[in-house]
PDB file of C-alpha atoms and ligand atoms in Angstrom:
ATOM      1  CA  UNK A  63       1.200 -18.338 -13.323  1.00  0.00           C
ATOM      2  CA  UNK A  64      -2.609 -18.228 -14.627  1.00  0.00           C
ATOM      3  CA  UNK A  65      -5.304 -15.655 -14.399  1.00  0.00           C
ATOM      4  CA  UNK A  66      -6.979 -18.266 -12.775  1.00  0.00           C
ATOM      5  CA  UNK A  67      -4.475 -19.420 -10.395  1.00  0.00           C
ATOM      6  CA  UNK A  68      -4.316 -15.714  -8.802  1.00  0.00           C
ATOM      7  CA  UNK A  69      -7.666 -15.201  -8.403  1.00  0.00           C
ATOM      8  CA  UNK A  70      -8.152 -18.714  -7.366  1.00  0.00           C
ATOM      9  CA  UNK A  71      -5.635 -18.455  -4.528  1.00  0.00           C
ATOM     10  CA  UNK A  72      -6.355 -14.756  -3.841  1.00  0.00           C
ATOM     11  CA  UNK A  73      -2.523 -14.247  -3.513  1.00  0.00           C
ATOM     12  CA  UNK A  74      -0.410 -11.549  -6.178  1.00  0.00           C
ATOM     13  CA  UNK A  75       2.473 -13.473  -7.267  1.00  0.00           C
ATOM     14  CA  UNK A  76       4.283 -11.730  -9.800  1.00  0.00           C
ATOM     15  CA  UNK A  77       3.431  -8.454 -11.718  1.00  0.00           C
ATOM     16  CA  UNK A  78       0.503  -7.894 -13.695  1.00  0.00           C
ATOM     17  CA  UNK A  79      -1.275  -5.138 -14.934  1.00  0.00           C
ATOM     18  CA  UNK A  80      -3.017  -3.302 -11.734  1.00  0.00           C
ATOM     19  CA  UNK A  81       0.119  -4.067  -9.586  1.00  0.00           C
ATOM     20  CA  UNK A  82       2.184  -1.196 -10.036  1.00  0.00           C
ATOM     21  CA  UNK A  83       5.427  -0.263  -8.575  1.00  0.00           C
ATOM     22  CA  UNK A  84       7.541   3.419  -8.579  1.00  0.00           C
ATOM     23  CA  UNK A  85      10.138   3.309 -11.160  1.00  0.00           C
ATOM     24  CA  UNK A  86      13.168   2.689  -8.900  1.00  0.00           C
ATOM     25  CA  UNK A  87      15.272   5.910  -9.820  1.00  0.00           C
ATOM     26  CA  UNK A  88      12.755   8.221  -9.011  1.00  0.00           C
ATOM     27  CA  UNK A  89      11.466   5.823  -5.990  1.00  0.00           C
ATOM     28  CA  UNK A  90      14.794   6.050  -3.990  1.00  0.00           C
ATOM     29  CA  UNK A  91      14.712   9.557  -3.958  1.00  0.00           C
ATOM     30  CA  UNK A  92      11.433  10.490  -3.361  1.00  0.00           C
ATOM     31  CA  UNK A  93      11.117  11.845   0.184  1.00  0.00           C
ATOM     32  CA  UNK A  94       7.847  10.931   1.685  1.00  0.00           C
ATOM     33  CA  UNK A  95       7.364   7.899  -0.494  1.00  0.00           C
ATOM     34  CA  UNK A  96       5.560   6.751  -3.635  1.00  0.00           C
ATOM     35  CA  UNK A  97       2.627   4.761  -3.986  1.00  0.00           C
ATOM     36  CA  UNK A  98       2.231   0.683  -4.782  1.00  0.00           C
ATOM     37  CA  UNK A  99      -1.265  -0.227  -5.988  1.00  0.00           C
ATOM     38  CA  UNK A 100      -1.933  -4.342  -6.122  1.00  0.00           C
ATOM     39  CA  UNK A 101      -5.481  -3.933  -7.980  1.00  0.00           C
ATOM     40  CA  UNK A 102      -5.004  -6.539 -10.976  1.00  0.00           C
ATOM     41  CA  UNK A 103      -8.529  -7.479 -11.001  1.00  0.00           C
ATOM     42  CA  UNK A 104     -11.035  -5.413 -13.255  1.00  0.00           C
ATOM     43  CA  UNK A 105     -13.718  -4.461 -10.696  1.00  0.00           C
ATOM     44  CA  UNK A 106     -16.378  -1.617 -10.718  1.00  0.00           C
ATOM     45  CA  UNK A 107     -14.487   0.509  -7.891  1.00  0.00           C
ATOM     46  CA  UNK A 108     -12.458   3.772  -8.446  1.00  0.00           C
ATOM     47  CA  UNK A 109     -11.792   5.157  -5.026  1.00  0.00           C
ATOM     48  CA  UNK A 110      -7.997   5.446  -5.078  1.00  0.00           C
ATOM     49  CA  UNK A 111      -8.722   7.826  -8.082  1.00  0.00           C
ATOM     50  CA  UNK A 112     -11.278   9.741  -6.828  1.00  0.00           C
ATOM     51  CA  UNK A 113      -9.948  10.192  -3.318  1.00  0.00           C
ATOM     52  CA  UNK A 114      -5.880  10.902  -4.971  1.00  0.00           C
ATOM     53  CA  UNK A 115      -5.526  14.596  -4.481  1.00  0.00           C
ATOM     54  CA  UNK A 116      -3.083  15.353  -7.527  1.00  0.00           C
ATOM     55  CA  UNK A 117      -4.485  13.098 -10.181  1.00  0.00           C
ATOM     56  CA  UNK A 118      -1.573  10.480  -9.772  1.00  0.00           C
ATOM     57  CA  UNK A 119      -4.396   7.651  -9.975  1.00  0.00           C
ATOM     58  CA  UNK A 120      -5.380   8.774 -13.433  1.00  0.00           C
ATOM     59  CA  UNK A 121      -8.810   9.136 -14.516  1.00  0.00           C
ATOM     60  CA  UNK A 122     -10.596   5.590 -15.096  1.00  0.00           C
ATOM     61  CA  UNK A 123     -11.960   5.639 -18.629  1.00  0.00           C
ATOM     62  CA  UNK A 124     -14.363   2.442 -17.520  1.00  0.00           C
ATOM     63  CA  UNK A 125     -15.167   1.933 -13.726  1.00  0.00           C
ATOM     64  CA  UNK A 126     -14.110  -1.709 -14.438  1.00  0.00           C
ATOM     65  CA  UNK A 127     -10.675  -0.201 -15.584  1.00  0.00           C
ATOM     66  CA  UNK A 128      -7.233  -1.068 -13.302  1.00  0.00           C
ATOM     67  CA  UNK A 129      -5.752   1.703 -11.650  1.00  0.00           C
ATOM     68  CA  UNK A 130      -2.901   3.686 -13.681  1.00  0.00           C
ATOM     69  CA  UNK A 131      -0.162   5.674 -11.746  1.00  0.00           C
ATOM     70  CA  UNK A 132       1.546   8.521 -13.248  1.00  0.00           C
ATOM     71  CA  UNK A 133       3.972   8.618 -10.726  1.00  0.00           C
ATOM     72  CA  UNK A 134       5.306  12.766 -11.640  1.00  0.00           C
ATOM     73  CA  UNK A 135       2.548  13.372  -9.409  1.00  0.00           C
ATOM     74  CA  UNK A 136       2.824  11.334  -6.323  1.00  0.00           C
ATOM     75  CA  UNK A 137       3.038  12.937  -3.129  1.00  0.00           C
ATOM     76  CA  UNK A 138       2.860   9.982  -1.078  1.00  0.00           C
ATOM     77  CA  UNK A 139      -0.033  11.469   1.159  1.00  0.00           C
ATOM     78  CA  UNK A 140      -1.610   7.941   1.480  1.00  0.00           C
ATOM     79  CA  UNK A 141      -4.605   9.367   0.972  1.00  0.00           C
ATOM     80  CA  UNK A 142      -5.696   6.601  -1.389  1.00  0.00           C
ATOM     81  CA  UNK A 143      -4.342   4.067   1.426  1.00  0.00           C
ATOM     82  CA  UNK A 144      -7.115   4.963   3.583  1.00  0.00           C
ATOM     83  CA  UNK A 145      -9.982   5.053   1.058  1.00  0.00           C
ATOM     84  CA  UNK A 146      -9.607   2.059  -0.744  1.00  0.00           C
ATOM     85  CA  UNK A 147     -11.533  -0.548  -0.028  1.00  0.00           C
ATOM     86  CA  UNK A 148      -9.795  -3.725  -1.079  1.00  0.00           C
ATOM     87  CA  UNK A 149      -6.658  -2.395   1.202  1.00  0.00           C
ATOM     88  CA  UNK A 150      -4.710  -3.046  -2.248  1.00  0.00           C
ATOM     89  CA  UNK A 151      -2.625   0.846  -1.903  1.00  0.00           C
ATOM     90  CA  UNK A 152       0.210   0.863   0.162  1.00  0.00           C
ATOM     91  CA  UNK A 153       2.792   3.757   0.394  1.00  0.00           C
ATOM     92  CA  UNK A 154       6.668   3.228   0.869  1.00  0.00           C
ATOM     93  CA  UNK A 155       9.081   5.799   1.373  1.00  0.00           C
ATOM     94  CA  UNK A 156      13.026   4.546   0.711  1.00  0.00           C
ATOM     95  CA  UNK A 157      14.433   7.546   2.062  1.00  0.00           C
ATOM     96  CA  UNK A 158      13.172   7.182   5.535  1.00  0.00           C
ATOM     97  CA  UNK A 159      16.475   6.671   6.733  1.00  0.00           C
ATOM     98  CA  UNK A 160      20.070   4.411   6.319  1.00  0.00           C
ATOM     99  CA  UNK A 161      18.587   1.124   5.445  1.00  0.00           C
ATOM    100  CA  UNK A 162      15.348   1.466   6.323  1.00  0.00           C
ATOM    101  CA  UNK A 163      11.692   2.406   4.507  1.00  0.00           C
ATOM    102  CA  UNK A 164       8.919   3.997   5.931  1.00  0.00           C
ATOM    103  CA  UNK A 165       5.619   2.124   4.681  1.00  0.00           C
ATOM    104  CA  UNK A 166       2.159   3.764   5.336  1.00  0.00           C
ATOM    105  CA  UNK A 167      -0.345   0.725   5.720  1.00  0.00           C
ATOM    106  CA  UNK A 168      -3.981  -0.075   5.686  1.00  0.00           C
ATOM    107  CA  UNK A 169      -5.194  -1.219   8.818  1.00  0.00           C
ATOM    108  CA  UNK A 170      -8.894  -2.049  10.374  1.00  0.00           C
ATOM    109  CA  UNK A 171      -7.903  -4.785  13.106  1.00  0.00           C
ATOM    110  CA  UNK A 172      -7.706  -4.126  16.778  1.00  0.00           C
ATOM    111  CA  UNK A 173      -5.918  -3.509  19.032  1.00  0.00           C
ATOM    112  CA  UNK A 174      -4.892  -0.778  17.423  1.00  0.00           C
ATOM    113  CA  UNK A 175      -1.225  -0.188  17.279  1.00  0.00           C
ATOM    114  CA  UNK A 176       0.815   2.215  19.231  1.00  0.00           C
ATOM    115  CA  UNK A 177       3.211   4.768  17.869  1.00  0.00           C
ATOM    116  CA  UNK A 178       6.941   3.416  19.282  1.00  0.00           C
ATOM    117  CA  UNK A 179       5.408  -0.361  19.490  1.00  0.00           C
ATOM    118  CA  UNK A 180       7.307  -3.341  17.955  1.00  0.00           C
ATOM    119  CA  UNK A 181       4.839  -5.287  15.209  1.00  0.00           C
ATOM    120  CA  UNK A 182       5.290  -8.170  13.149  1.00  0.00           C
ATOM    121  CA  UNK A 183       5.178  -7.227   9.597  1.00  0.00           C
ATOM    122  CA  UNK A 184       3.351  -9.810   7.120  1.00  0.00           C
ATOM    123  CA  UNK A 185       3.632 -10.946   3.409  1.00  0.00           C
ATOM    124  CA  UNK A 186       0.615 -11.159   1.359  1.00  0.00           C
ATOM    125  CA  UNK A 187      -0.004 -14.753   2.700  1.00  0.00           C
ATOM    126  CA  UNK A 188      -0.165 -13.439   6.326  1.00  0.00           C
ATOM    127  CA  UNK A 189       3.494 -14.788   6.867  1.00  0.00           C
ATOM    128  CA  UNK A 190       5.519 -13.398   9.118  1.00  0.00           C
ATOM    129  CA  UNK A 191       8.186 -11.052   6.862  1.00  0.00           C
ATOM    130  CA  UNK A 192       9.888  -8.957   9.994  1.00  0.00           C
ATOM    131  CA  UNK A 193       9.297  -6.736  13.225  1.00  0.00           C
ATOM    132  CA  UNK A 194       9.060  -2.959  12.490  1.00  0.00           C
ATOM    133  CA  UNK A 195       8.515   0.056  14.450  1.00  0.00           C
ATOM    134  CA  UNK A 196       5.492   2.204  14.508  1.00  0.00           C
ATOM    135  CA  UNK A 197       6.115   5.802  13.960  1.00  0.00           C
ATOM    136  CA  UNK A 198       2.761   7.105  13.825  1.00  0.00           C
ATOM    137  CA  UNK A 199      -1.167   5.732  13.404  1.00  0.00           C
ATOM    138  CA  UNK A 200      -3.165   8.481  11.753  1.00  0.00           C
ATOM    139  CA  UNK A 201      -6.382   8.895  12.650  1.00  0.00           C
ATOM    140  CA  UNK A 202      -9.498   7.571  10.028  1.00  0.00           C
ATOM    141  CA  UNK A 203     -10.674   9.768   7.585  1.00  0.00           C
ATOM    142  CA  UNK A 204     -14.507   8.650   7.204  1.00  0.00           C
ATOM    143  CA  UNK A 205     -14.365   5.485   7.745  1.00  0.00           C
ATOM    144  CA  UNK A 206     -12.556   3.031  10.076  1.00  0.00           C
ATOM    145  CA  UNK A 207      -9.314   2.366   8.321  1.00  0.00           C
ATOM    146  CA  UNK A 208      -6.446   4.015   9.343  1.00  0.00           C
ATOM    147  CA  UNK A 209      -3.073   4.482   8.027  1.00  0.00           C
ATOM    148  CA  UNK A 210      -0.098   2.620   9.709  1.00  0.00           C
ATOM    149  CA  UNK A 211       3.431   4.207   9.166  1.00  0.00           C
ATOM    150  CA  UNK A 212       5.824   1.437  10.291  1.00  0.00           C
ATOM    151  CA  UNK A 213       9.810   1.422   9.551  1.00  0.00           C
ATOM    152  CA  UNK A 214      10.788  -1.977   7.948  1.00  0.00           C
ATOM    153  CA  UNK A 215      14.577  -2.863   6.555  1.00  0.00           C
ATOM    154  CA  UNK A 216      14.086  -1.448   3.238  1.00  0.00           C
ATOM    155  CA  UNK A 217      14.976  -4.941   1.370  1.00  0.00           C
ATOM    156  CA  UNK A 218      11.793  -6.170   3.041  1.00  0.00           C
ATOM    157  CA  UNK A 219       9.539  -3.274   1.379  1.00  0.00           C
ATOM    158  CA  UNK A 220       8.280  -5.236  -1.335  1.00  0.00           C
ATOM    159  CA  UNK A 221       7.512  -8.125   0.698  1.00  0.00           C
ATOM    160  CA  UNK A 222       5.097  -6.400   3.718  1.00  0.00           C
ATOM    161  CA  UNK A 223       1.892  -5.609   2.927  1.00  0.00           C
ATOM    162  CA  UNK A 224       0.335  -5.705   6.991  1.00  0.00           C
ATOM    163  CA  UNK A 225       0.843  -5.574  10.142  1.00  0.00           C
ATOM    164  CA  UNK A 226      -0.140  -7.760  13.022  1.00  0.00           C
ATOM    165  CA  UNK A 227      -0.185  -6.313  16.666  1.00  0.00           C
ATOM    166  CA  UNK A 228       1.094  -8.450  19.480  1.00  0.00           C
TER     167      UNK A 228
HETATM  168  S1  LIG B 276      -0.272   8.476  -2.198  1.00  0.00           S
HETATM  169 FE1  LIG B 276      -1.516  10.377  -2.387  1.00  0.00          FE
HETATM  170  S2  LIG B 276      -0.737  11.370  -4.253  1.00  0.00           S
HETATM  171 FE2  LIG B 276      -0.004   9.228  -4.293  1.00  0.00          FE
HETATM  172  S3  LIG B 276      -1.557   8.118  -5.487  1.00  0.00           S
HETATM  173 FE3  LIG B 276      -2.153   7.937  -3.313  1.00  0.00          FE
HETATM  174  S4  LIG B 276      -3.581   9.638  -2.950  1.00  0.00           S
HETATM  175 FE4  LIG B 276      -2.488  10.076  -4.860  1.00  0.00          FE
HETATM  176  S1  LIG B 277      -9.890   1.731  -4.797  1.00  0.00           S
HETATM  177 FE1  LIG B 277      -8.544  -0.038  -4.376  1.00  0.00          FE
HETATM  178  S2  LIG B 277      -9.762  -1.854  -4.938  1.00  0.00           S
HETATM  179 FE2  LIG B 277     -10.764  -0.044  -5.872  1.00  0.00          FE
HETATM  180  S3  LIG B 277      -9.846   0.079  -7.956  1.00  0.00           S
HETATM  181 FE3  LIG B 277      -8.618   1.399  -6.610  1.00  0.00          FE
HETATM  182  S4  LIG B 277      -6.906   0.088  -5.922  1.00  0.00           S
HETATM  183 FE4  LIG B 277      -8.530  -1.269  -6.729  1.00  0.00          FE
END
């Protein structure tokens, strides 16, 4: 696909610099997840970096620059979940348990969701990818978005990317 046709159709489609995934060894092991950042666009924002407690979102050179993960130092805190602004960080944690991820969410819809409630988990076109479960809804840092943890099948982890509460 084109540079054009992504930012055309607002949709990631494939990988591209800015949309970075853990390496899979060290993701499947990882207990309390890794981070995915979908940020292929050169914009003047850098709050996943400045916000990432352990300098896993390295140090932007140029404002304008895509963010860089060194994954070593991922805690999975989601920290950089909550504070971005385009929603483009998610957290996913394959250990969670047999089958199953735990994925940590942006969020800034209402109603908000309830921990133990059943929600329909969407692909980056808003479709309909599965149910999960919420296991917890932390609350906002400083501003309104919070952080969604919600158990998926881990086969659909690279697929959900929201949530919508019903
Ligand atoms: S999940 Fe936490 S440690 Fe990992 S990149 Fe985000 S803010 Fe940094
Ligand atoms: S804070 Fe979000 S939108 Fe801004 S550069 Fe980082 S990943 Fe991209």
């Amino acid at each position: 696909m084109k540079v054009s046709a992504i930012f055309e159709s607002g949709v990631l489609t494939e990988e591209r610099p800015g949309a970075v995934s853990p390496p899979e060894a060290l993701w499947k092991s990882h207990k309390g997840g890794l981070v995915i950042v979908e940020c292929p666009q050169r914009i003047p924002c850098n709050p996943c970096n400045t916000s990432c407690p352990t300098g896993a979102i390295t140090e932007f050179a140029d404002i304008n620059d895509v963010p860089a993960i060194n994954y070593d130092k991922c805690t999975g805190c989601a920290l950089c979940v909550a504070r971005c602004p385009g929603l483009a960080c998610f957290v996913a944690d394959l250990t969670f348990g047999e089958g199953m991820a735990l994925m940590k969410l942006p969020y800034e819809m209402l109603p908000l969701p309830t921990k133990g409630k059943t929600v329909k988990c969407l692909g980056r076109t808003g479709e309909v990818v599965c149910e999960g479960k919420v296991e917890n809804v932390a609350e906002p840092l400083r501003d309104r978005t919070r952080v969604v943890h919600v158990s998926v099948p881990i086969d659909k982890v690279s697929d959900v990317r929201a949530i919508k509460v019903v």
